Short mmCIF file of C-alpha atoms and ligand atoms in Angstrom, two decimals:
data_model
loop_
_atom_site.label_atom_id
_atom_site.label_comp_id
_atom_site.label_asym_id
_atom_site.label_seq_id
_atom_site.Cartn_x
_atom_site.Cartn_y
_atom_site.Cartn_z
CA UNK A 12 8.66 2.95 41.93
CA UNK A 13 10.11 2.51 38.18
CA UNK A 14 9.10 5.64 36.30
CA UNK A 15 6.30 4.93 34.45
CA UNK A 16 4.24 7.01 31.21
CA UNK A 17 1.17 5.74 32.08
CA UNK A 18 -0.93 7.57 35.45
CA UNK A 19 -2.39 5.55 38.45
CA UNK A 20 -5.84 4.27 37.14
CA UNK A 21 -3.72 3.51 33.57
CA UNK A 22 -1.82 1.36 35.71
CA UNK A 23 -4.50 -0.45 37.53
CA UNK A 24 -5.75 -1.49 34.16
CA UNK A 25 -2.43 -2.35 32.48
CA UNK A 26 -1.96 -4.70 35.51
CA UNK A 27 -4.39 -6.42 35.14
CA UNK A 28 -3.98 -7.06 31.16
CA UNK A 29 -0.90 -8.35 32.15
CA UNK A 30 -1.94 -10.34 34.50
CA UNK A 31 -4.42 -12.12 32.53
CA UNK A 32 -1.74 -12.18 29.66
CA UNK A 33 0.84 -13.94 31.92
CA UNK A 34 -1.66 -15.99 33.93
CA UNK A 35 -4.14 -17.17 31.16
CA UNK A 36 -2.99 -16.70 27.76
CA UNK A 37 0.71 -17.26 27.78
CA UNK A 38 0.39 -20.83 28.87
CA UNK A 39 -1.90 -20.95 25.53
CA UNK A 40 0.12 -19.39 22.96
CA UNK A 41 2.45 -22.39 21.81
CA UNK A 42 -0.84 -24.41 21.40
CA UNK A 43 -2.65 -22.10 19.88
CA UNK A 44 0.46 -21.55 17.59
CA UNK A 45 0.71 -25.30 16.88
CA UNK A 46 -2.85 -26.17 16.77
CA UNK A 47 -4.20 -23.28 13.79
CA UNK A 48 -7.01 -22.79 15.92
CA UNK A 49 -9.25 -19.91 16.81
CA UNK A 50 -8.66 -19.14 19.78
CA UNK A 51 -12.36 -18.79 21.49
CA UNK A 52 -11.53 -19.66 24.95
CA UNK A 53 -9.42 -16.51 24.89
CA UNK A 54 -12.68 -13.99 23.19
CA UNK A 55 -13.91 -15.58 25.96
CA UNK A 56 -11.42 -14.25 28.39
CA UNK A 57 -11.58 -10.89 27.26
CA UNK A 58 -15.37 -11.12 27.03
CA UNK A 59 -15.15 -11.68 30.38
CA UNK A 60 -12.79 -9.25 32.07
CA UNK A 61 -13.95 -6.43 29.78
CA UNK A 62 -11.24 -6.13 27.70
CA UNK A 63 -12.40 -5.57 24.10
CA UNK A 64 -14.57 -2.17 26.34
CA UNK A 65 -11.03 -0.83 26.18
CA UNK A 66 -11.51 0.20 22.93
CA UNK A 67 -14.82 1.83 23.24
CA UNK A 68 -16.46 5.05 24.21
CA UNK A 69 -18.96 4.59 28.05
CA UNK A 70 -21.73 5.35 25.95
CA UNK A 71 -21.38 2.23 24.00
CA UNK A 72 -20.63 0.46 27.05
CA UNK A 73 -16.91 0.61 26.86
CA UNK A 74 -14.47 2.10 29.41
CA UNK A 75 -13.84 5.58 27.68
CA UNK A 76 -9.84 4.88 28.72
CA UNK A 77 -8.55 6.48 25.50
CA UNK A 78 -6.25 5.28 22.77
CA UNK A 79 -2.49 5.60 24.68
CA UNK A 80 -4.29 2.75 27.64
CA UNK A 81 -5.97 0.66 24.85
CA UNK A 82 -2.28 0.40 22.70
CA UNK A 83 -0.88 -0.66 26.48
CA UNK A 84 -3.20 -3.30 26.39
CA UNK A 85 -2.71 -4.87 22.55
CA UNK A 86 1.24 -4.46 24.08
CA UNK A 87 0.78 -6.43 26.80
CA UNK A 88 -1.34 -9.55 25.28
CA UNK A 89 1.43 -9.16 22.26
CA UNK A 90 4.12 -9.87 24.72
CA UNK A 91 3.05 -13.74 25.65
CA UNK A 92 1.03 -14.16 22.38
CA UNK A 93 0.86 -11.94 19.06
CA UNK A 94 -2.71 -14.06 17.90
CA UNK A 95 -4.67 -13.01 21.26
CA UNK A 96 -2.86 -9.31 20.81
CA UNK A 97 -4.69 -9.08 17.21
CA UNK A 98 -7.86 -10.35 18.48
CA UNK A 99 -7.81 -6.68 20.40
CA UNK A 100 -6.43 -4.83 17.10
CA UNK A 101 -8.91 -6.01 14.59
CA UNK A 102 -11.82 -5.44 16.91
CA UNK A 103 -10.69 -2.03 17.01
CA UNK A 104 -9.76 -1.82 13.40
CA UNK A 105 -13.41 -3.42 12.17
CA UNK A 106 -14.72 -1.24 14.29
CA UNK A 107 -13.24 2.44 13.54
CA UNK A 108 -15.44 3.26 10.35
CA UNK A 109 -18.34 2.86 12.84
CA UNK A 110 -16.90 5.05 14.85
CA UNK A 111 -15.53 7.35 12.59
CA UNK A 112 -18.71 7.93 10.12
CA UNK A 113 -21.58 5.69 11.52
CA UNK A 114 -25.09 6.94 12.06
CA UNK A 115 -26.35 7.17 15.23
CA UNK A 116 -28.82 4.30 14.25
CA UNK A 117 -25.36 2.04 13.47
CA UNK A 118 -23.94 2.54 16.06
CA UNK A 119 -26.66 1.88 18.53
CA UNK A 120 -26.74 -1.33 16.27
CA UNK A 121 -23.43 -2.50 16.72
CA UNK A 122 -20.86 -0.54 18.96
CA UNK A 123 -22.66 -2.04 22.18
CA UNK A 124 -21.92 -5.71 21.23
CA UNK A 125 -18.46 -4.99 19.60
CA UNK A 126 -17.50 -3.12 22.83
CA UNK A 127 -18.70 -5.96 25.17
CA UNK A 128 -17.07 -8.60 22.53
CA UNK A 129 -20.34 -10.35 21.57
CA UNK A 130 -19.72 -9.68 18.41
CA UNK A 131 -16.14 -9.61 16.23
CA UNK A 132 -15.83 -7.41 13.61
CA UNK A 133 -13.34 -6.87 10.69
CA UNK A 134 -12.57 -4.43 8.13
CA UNK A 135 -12.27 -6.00 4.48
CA UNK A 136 -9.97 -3.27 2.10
CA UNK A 137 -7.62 -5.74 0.61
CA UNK A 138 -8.30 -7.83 -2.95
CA UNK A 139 -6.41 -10.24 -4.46
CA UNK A 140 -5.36 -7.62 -7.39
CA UNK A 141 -5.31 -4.57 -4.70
CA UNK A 142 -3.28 -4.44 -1.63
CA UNK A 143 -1.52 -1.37 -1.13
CA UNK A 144 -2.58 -0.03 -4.21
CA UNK A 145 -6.45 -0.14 -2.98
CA UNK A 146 -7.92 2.30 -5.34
CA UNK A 147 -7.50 -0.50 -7.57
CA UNK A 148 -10.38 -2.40 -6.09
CA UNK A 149 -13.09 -3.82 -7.81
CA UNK A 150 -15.69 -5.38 -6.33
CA UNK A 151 -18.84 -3.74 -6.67
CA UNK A 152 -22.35 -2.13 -5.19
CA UNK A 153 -25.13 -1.01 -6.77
CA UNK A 154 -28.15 0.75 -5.18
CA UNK A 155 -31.16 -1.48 -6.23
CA UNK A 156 -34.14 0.06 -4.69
CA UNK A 157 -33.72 0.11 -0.90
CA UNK A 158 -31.13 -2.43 -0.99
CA UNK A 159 -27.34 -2.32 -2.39
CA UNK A 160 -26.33 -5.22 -4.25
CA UNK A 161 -22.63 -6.02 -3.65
CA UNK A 162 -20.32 -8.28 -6.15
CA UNK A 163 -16.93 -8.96 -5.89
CA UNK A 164 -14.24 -10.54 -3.47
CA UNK A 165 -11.78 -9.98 -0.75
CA UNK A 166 -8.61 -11.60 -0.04
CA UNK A 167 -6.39 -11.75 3.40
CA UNK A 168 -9.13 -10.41 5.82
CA UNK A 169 -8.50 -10.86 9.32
CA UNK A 170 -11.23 -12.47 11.30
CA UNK A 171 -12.56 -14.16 8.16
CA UNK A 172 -15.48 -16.56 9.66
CA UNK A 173 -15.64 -15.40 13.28
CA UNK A 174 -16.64 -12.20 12.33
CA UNK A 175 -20.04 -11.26 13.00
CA UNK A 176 -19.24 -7.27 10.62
CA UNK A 177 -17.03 -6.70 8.29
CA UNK A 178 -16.65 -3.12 7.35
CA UNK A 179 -16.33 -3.24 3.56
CA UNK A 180 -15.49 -1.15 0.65
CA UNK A 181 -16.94 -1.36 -2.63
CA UNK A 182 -17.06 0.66 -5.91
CA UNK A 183 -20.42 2.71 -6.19
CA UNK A 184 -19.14 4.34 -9.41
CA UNK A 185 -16.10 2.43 -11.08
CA UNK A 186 -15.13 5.21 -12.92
CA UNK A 187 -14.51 7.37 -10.63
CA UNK A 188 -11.32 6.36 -9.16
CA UNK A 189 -10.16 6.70 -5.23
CA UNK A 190 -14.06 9.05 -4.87
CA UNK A 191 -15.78 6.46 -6.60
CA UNK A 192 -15.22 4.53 -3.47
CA UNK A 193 -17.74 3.72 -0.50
CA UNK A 194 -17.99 1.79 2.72
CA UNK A 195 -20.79 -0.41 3.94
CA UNK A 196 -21.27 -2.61 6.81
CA UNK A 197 -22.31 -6.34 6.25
CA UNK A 198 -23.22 -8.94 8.29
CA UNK A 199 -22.06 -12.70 8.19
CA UNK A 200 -25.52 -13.49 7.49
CA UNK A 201 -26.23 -11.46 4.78
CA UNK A 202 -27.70 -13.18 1.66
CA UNK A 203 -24.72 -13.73 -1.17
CA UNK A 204 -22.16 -13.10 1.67
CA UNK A 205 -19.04 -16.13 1.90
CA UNK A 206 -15.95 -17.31 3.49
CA UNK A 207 -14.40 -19.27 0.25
CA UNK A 208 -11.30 -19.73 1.80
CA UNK A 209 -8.81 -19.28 4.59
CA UNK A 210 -5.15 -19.31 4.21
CA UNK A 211 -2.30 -21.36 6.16
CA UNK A 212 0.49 -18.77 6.89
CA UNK A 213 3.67 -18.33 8.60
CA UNK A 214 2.94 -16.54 11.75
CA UNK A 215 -0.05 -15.63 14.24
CA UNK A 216 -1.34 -19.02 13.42
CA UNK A 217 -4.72 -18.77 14.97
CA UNK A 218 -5.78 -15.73 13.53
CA UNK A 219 -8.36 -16.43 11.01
CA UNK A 220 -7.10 -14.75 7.06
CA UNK A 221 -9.67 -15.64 4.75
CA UNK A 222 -11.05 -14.79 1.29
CA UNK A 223 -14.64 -13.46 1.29
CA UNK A 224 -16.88 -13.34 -1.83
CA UNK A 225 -20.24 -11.22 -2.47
CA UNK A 226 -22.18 -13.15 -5.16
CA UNK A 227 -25.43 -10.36 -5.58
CA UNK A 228 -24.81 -9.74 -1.76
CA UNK A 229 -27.73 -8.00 -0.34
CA UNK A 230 -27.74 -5.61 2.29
CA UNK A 231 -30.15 -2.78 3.36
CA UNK A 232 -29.20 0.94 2.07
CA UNK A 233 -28.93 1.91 5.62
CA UNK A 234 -25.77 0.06 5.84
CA UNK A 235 -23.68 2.14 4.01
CA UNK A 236 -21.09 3.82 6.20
CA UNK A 237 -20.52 7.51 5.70
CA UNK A 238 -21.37 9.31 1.97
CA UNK A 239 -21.36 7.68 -0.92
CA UNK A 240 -18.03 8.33 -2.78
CA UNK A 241 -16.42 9.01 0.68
CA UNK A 242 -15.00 5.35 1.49
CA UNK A 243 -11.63 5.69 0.27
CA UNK A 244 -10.78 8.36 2.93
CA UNK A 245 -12.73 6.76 5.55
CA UNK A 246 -10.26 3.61 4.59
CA UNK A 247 -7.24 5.80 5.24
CA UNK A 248 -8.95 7.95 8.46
CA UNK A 249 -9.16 4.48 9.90
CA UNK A 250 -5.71 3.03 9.04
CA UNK A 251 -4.04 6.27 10.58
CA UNK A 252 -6.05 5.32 13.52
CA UNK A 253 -5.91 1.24 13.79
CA UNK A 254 -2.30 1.44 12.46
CA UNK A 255 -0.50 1.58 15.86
CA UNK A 256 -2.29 -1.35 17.13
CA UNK A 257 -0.09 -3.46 15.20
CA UNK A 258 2.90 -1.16 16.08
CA UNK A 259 1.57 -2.42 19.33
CA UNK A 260 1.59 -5.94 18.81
CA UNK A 261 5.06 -5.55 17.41
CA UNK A 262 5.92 -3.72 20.35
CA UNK A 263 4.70 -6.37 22.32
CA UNK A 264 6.49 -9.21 20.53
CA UNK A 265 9.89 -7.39 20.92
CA UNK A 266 9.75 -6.71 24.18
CA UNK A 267 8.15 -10.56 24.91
CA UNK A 268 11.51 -11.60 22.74
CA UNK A 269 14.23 -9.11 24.69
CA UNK A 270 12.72 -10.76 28.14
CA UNK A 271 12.97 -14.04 27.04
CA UNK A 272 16.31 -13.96 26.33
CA UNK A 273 18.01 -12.05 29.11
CA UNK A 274 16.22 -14.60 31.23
CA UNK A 275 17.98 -17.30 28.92
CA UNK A 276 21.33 -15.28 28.56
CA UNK A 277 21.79 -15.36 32.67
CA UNK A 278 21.20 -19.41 32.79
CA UNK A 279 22.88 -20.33 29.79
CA UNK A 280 26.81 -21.38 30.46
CA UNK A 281 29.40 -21.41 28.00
CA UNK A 282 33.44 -20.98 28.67
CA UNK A 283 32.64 -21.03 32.06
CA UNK A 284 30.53 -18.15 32.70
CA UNK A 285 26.93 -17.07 31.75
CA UNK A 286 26.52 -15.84 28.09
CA UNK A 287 25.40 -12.28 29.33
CA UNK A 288 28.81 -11.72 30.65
CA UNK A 289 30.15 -12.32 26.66
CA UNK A 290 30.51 -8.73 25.87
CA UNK A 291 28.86 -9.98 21.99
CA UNK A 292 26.02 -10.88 23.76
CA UNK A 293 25.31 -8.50 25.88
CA UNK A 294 25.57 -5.94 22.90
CA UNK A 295 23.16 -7.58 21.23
CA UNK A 296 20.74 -7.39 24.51
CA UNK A 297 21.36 -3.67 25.19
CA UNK A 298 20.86 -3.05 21.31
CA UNK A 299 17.93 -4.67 21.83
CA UNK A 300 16.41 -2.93 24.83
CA UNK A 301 17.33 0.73 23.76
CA UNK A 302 15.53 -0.33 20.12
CA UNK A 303 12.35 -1.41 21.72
CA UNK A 304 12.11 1.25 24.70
CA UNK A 305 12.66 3.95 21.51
CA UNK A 306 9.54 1.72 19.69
CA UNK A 307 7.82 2.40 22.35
CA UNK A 308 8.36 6.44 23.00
CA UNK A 309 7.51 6.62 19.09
CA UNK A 310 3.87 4.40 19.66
CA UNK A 311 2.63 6.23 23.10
CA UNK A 312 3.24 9.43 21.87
CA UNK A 313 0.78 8.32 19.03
CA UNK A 314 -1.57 7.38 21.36
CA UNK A 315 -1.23 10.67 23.58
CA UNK A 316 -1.48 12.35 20.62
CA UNK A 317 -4.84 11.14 19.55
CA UNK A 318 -6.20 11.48 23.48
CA UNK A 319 -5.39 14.84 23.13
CA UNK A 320 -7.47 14.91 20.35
CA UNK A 321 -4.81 15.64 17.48
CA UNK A 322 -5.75 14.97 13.94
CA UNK A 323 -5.13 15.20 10.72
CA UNK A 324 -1.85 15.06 8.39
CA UNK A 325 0.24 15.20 12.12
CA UNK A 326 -1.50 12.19 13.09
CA UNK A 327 -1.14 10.38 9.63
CA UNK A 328 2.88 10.49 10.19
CA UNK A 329 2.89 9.55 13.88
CA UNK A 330 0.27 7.00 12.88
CA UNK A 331 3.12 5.56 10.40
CA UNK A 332 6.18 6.16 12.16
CA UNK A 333 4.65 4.44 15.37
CA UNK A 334 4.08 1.35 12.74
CA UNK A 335 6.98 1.70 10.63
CA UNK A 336 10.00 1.57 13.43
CA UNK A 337 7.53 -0.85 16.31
CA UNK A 338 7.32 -3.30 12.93
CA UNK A 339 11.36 -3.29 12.16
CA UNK A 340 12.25 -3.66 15.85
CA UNK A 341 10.30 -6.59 15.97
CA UNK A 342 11.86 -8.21 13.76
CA UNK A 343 15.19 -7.16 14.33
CA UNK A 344 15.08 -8.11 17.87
CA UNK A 345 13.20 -11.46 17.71
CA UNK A 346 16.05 -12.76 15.35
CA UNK A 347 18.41 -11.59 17.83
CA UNK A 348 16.63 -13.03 20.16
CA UNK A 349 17.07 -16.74 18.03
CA UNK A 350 20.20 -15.70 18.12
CA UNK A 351 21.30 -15.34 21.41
CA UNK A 352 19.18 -18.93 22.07
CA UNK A 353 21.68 -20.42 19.30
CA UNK A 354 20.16 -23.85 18.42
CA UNK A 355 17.72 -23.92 21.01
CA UNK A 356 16.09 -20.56 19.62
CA UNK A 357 15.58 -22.29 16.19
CA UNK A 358 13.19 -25.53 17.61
CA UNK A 359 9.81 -25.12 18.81
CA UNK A 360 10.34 -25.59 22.14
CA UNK A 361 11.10 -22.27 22.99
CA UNK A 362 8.68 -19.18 22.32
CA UNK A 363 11.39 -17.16 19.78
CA UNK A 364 11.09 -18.90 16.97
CA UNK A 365 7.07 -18.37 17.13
CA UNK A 366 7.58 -14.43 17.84
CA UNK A 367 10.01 -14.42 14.77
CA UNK A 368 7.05 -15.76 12.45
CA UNK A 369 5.02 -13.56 14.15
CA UNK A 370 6.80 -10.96 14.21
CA UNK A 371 7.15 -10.78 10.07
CA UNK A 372 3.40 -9.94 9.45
CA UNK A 373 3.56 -6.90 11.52
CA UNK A 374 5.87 -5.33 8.16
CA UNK A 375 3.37 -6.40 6.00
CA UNK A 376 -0.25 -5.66 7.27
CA UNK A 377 -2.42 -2.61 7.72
CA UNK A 378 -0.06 -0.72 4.92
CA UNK A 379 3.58 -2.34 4.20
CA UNK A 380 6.97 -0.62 6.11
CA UNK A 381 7.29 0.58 2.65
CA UNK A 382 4.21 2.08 2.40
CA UNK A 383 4.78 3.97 5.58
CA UNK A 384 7.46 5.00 4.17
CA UNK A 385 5.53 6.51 1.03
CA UNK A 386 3.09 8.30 3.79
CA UNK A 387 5.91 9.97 5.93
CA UNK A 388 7.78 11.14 3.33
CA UNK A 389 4.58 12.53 1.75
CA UNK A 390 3.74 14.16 4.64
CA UNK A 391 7.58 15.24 5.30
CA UNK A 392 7.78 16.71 1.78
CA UNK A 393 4.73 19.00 2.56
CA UNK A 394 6.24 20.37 5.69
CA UNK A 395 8.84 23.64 5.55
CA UNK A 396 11.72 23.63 7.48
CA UNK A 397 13.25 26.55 5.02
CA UNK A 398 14.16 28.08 8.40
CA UNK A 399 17.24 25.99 8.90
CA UNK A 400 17.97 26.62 5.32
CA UNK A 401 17.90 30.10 5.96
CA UNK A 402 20.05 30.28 8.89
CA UNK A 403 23.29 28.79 6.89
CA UNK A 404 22.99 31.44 4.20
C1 FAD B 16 -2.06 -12.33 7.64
C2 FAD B 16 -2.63 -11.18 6.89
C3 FAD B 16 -3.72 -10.49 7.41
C4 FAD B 16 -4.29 -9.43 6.70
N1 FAD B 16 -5.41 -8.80 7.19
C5 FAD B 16 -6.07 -7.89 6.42
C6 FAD B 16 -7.33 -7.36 6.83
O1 FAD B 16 -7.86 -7.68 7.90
N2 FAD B 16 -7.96 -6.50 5.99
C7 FAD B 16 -7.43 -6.12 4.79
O2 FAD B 16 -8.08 -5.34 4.08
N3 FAD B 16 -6.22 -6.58 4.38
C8 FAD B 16 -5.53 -7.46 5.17
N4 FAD B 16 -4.32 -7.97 4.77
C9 FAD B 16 -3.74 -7.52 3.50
C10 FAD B 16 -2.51 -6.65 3.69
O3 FAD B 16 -2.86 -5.40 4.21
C11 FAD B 16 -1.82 -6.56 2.31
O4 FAD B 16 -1.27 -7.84 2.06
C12 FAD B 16 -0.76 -5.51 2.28
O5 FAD B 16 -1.34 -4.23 2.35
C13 FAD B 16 0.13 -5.60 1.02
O6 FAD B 16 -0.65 -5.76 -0.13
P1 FAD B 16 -0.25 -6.90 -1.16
O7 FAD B 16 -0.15 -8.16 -0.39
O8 FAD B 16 -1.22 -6.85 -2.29
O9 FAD B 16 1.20 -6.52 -1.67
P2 FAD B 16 1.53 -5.53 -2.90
O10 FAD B 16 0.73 -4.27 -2.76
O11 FAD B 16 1.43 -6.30 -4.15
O12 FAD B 16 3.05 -5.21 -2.59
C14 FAD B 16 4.11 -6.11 -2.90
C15 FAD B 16 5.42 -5.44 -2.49
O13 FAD B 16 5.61 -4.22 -3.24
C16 FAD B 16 5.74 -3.12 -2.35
N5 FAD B 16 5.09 -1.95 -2.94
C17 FAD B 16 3.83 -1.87 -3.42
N6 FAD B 16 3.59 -0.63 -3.89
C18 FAD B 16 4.74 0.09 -3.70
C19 FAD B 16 5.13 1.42 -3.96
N7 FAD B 16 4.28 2.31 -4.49
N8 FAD B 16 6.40 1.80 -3.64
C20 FAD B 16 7.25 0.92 -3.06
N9 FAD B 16 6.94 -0.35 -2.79
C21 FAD B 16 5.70 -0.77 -3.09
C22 FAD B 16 5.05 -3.56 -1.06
O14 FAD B 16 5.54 -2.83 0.06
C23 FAD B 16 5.44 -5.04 -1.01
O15 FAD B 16 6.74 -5.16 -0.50
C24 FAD B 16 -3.71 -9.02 5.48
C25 FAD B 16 -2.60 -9.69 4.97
C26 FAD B 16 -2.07 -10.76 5.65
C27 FAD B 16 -0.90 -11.49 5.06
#
């Protein structure tokens, strides 16, 4: 048997992701791609084989598998189909601050259906004047009795109109910069609560984006997540954490792409022999196989990191350099990948030119490459290594 990172019962459960994946959603994924649609049939899929428990504690009704298992699985559903592989990252994501900094009364309230996939949830940071710089926010709650009172918008949320929670920050005192900050949970039926819009976009087609608006959006005090003030780290705690699902999906999408066209490069004849024996090509495939096998050492070490209970500033840079090099090697590798296709890896007809789109987003969301950049370098710069320094004098 191969070598393999993951243990037997990791296995078991990575087979049959992948199974489903190959079975069930791959013969999906240029329709759903085509089509814009949310894809429901495919909730329903992992509604029904447990999937989205994965990502949960057995308390709440999930497996209690741990973070390295529930990357494998974003991975795997990634491979065939990058929209059903963010279904399983934004439940996660929309579902961390719970996790993180809910009360014991939230979490009875919601981790149960988010961990059987009754219910979607999403995580709402991101304004149309604020992306990565999301201290800038401004929408707005206001405690009004037992109630907050939220104002403001949202722009590019995932799961925009399917999503039954949205974890949401909000300024509770605007003057106070990144600890003015809070987080609340609110509900799609919440009075004041809207979907104004949702966006066409280049890639991952059947994901939902959407623009969300709080008009004197009422929700109950109890629904604020965490302390007052303390949103703006619980926004970063949870990116560190939900960060290397998309290095997942990217993951996923490269190694979906390097398949796809060794398969190709062995069938497709040109000077009289198969294009893998043209040393060019076959460069480009080993390139492409060493890049994504070193994606993926970077991401599971992230996620056997955080099984073993790591935390902190150590997690924050594997967090980003799991996201940072799965993100690049997606896209480096699904252009190869159009590449080694030549004209037939630039039509429809064949699944590259839908994991290039795809691939693109997973450098933008959850905290640009440069971004991650920014955050290891921070973290880099607070590090000594005057050791080595010391050993040349
Ligand atoms: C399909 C999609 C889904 C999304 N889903 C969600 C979601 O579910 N929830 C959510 O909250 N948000 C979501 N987003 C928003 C996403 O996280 C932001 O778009 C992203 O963080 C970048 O913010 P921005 O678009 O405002 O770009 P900007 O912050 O305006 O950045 C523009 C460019 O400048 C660079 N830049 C910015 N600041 C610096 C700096 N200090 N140094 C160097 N370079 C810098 C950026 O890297 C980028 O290249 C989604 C976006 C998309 C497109």
């Amino acid at each position: 048997m191969a070598w393999d990172a993951l243990n037997e019962e990791q296995r078991e459960i990575r087979d049959l992701v992948r199974t489903l994946a190959r079975e069930r959603i791959a013969p999906r994924a240029a329709e759903i791609d085509e089509s814009h649609e949310f894809p429901w049939d495919v909730v329903e899929l992992f509604r029904e084989h447990e999937i989205f428990g994965l990502f949960f504690d057995e308390e709440w009704g999930g497996s209690g598998t741990g973070t390295l298992l529930a990357l494998v699985a974003i991975e795997e559903v990634s491979k065939v189909c990058a929209t059903s592989g963010l279904l399983l990252a934004v439940q996660e994501l929309g579902s961390l601050g719970l996790k993180l900094a809910g009360t014991q009364e939230q979490k009875e309230r919601y981790l149960p259906r988010l961990a059987s996939g009754e219910w979607l949830a999403a995580y709402a940071l991101t304004e149309a004047g604020s992306g990565s710089d999301s201290a800038a926010m401004r929408t707005i709650a206001r405690l009004e009795g037992d109630e907050y009172v939220l104002n403001g918008s949202k722009r590019f949320i995932t799961n925009a109109g399917v999503a039954n929670v949205y974890t949401v920050f909000a300024k509770t005192d605007p003057e106070a910069g990144h600890s003015g900050i809070s987080a609340f949970l609110v509900e799609s039926e919440a009075p004041g609560f809207s979907v104004t819009r949702l966006e066409p976009k280049l890639g991952i087609s059947g994901s939902t984006t959407g623009e969300l608006a709080f008009d004197d959006c009422r929700i109950p005090a109890a629904y604020l997540l965490g302390e007052e003030g303390e949103g703006f780290k619980l926004a970063m705690r949870i990116l560190d954490r939900s960060r290397p699902g998309v290095g997942a999906q990217a993951l996923g999408i490269a190694q979906g792409a390097t398949d796809y066209a060794l398969e190709y490069a062995k069938t497709r004849e040109t000077m009289g022999k198969p294009i893998v024996e043209h040393q060019l090509i076959a460069a480009k495939l080993a390139d492409m196989e060493t890049m994504t096998e070193a994606a993926r050492g970077l991401l599971y070490r992230f996620g056997q990191m955080c099984d073993d209970g790591v935390d902190g500033a150590e997690l924050t840079k594997a967090s980003a350099m799991a996201k940072l090099l799965c993100g690049d090697v997606a896209m480096q590798v699904a252009t190869e990948a159009v590449q080694i296709l030549g004209g037939y890896g630039y039509i429809k007809e064949y699944p590259v030119e839908r994991m290039l789109r795809d691939a693109k987003i997973t450098q933008i969301y959850e905290g640009t490459q440069e971004v991650q950049r920014l955050v290891i370098a921070r973290e880099m710069a607070r590090e000594s290594r005057a050791f080595l320094l010391a050993g040349v004098c």
